[in-house]
Tab-separated table of C-alpha atoms in Angstrom:
chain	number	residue	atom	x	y	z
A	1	UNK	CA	24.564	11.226	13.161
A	2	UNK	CA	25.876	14.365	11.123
A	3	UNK	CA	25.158	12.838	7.919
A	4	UNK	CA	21.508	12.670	8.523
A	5	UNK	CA	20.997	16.181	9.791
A	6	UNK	CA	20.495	17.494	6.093
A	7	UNK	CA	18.430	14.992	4.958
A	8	UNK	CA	15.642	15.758	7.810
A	9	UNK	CA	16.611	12.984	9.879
A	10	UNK	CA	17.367	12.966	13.533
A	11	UNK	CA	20.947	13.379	14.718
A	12	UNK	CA	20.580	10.860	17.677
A	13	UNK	CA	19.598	8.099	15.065
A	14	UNK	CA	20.333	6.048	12.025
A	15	UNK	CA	18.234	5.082	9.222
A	16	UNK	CA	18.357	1.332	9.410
A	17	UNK	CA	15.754	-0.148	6.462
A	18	UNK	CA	12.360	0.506	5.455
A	19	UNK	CA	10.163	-1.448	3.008
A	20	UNK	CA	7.023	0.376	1.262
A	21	UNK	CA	4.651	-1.617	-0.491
A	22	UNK	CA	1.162	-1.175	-2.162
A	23	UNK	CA	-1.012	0.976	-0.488
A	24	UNK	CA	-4.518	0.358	0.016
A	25	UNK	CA	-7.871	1.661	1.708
A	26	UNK	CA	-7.782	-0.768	4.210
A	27	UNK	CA	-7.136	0.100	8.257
A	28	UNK	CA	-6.169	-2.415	10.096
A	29	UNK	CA	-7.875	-1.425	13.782
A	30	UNK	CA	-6.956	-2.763	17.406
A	31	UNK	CA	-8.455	-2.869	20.335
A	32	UNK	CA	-7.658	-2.794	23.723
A	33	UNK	CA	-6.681	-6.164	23.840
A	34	UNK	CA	-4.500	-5.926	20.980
A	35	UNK	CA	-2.863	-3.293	21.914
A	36	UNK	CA	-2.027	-4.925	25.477
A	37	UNK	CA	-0.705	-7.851	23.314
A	38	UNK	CA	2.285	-5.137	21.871
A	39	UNK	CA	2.682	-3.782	25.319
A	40	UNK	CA	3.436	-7.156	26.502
A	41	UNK	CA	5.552	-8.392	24.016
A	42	UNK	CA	7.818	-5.156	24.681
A	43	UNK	CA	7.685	-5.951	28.372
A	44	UNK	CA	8.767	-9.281	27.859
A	45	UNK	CA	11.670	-8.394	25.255
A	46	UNK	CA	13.078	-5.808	27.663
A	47	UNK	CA	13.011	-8.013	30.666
A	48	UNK	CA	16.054	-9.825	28.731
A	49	UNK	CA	18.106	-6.333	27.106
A	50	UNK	CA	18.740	-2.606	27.877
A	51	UNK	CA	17.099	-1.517	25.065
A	52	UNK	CA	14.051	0.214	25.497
A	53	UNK	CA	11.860	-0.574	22.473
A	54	UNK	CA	8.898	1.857	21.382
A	55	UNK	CA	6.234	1.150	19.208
A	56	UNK	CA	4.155	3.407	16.336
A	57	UNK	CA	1.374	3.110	14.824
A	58	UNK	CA	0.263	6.087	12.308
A	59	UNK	CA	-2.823	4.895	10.012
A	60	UNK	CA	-1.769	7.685	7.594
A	61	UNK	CA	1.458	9.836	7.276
A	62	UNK	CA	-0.176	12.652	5.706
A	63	UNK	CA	-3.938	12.922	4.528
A	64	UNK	CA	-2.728	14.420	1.121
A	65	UNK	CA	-5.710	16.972	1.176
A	66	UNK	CA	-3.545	19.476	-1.705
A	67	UNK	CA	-3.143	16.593	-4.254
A	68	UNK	CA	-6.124	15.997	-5.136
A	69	UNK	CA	-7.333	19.948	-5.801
A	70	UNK	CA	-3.781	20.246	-7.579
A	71	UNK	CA	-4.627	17.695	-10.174
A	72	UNK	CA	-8.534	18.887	-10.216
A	73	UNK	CA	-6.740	22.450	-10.547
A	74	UNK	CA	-3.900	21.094	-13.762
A	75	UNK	CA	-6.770	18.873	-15.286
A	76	UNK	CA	-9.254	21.519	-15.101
A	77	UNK	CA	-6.893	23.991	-16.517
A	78	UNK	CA	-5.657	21.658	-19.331
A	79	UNK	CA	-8.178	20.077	-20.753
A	80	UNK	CA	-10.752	22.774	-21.977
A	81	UNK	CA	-7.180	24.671	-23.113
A	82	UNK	CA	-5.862	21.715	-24.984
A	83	UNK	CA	-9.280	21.362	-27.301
A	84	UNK	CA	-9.746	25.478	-27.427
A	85	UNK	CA	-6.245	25.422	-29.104
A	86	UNK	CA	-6.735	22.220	-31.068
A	87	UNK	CA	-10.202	22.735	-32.136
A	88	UNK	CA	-11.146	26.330	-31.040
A	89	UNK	CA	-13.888	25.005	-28.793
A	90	UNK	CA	-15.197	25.948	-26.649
A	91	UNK	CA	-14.793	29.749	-26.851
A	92	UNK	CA	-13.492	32.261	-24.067
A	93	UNK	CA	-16.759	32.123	-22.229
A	94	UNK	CA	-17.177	28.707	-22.683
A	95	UNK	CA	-13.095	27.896	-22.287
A	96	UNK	CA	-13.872	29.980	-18.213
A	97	UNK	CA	-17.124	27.646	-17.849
A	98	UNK	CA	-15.775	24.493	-18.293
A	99	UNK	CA	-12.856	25.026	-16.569
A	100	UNK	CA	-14.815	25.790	-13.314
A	101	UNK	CA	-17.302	22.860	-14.002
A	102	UNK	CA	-14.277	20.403	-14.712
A	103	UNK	CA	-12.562	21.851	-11.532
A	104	UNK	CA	-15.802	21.217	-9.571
A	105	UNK	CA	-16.305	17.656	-11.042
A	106	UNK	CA	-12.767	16.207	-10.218
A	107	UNK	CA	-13.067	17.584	-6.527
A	108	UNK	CA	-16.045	15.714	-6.145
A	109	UNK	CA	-14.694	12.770	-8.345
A	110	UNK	CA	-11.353	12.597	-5.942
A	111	UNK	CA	-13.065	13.120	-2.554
A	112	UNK	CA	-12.739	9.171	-3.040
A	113	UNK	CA	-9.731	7.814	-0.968
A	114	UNK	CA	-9.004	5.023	-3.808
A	115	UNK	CA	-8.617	7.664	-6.520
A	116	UNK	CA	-6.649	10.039	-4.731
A	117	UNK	CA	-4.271	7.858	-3.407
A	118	UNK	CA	-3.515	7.026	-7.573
A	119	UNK	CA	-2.799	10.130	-7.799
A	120	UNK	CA	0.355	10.164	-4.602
A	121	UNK	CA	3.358	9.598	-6.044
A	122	UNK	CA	5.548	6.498	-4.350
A	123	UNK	CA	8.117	8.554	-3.732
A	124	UNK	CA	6.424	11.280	-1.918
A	125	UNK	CA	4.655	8.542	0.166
A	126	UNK	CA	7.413	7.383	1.748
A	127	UNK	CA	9.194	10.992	2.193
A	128	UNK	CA	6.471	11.806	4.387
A	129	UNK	CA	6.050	7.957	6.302
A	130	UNK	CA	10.158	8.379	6.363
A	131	UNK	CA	10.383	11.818	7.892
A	132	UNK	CA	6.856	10.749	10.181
A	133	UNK	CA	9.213	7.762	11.926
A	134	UNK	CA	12.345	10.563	12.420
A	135	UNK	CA	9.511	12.965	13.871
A	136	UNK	CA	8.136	10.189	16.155
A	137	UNK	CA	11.563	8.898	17.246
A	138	UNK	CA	12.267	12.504	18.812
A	139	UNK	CA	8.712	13.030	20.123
A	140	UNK	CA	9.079	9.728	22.004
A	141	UNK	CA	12.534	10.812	23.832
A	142	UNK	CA	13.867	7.935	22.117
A	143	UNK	CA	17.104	10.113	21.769
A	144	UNK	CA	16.974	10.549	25.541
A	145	UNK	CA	17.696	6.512	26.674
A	146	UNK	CA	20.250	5.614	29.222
A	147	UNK	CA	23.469	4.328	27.311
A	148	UNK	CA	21.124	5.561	23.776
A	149	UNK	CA	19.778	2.156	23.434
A	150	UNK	CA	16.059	3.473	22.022
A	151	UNK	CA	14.668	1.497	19.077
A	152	UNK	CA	11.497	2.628	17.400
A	153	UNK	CA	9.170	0.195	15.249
A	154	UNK	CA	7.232	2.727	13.034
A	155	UNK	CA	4.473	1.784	10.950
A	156	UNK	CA	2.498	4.206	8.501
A	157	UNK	CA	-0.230	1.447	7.652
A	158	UNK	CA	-2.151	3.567	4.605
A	159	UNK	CA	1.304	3.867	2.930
A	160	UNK	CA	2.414	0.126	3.863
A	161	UNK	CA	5.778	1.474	5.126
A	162	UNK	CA	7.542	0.448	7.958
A	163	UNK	CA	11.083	1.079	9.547
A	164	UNK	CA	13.329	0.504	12.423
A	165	UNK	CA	15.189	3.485	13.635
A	166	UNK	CA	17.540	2.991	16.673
A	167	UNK	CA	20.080	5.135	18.747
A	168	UNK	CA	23.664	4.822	18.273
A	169	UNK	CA	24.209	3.001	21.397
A	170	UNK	CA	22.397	-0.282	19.850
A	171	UNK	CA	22.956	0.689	15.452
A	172	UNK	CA	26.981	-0.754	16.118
A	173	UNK	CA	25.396	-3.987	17.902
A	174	UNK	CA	22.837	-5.146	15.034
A	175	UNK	CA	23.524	-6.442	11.627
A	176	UNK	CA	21.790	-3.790	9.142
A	177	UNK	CA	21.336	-7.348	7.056
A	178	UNK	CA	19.312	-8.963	9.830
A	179	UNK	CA	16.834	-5.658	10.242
A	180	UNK	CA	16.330	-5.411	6.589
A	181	UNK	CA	14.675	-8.911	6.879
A	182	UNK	CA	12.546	-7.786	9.500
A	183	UNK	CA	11.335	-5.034	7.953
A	184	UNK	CA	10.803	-6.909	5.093
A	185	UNK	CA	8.583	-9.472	6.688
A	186	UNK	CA	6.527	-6.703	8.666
A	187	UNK	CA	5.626	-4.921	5.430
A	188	UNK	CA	4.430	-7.619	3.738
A	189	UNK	CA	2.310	-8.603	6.817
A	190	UNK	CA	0.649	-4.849	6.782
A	191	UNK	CA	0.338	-5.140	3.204
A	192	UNK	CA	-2.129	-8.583	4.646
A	193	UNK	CA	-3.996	-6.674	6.949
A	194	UNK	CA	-1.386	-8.399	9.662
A	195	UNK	CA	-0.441	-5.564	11.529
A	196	UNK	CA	-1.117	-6.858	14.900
A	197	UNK	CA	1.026	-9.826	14.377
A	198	UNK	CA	3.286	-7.831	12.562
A	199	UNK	CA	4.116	-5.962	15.049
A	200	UNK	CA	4.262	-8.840	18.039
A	201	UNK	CA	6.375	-10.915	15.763
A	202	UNK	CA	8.925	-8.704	14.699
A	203	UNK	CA	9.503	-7.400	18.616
A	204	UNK	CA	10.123	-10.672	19.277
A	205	UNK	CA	12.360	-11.009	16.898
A	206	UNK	CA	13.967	-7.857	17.809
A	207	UNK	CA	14.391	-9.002	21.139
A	208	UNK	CA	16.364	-12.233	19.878
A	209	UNK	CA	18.866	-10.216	18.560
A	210	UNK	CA	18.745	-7.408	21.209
A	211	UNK	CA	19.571	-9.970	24.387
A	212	UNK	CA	22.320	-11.421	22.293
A	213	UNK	CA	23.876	-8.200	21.635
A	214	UNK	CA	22.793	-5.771	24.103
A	215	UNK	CA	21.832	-7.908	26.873
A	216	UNK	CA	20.171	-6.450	30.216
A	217	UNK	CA	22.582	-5.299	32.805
A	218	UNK	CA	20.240	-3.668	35.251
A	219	UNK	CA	16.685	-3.393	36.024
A	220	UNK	CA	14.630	0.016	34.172
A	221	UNK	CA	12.196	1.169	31.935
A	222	UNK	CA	12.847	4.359	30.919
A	223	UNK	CA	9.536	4.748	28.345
A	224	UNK	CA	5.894	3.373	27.809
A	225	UNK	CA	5.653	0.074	26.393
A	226	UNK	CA	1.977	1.084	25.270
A	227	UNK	CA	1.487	1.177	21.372
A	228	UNK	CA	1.311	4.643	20.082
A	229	UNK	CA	-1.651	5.281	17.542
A	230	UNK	CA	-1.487	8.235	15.354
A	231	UNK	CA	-4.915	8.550	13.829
């Protein structure tokens, strides 16, 4: 929709909800079996509605690499400056020494994943898991549905996010009220470690609402029902 062009957001779909919470270290891997458990819950759900329901997994929206040598690069900078002007030490020689020393320490100090991630601002986190989903919602020809009934189940697991884009064809058929719920209960399952059943739970729930409101009229499926991992 127009609206969302500006904001970095695809035209062919609307912003329904997302929910970020805490992020940790912790992955939550699947296996092959898992992963067959999403495809089947999709196949299942679509055997009952037109939509065509995709499926996203990214472990991390961005890796973040710049933040950390920004800080190392502001601290490093900073601190040696702050006590040369308040207590003229060190001197110049001394003020270009421990700058590079202090640089060097707090790259090697934030090479650790539960540091850095202190250091990622909220609401950068989930700019970049928010414009990731928009990305993946055009990469998967979501836009490209029969009767634009695509709906996309993103999850950025690092940055606990999660959100539920969908073309226009199904975003006048669903109460925004009823999504936000969903997404609500998915984060706090990644937040758990749940993802799997996360995800199986709230396609299922998807589907309740989908065959109610955008029941199936005719046989097709237009995209993969395999989970797509972005690692």
């Amino acid at each position: 929709m127009p609206e969302y062009v500006g904001r970095g957001r695809s035209p062919e779909c609307r912003d329904n909800n997302y929910k970020n919470a805490e992020e940790s270290e912790g992955m939550t891997p699947l296996n092959e079996y898992e992963r067959r458990q999403v495809a089947e819950a999709i196949a299942r759900v679509e055997r009952r509605t037109d939509a065509q329901l995709v499926t996203v997994l990214a472990r991390r929206a961005d890796d973040y690499a710049y933040l950390p040598l920004f800080w190392a690069a502001v601290l490093a900078l900073a601190v040696p400056g702050l006590l040369q002007w308040l207590l003229g030490w060190p001197g110049i020689r001394g003020l270009l020494i421990a700058n590079m020393l202090l640089f060097i320490g707090l790259c090697l100090l934030l090479r650790s994943p539960r540091l850095a991630t202190m250091l990622i601002p909220a609401a950068l986190r989930r700019w970049r898991a928010s414009s990731l989903a928009r990305q993946q919602f055009r990469e998967q020809n979501l836009q490209g549905t029969e009767g634009a009934t695509g709906v996309l189940i993103f999850v950025a697991e690092a940055e606990r996010h999660v959100e539920i884009l969908v073309d226009q064809g199904i975003d006048h058929h669903l109460d925004a009220q009823a999504r936000a719920v969903l997404v609500a209960r998915f984060a706090e399952q990644v937040r758990q470690g749940r993802t799997l059943q996360g995800f199986v739970e709230c396609i299922e729930a998807c589907g309740e609402l989908l065959c109610e409101h955008v029941p199936r009229t005719h046989a097709r499926n237009e995209l993969p029902n395999r989970l797509v991992i972005l690692d």
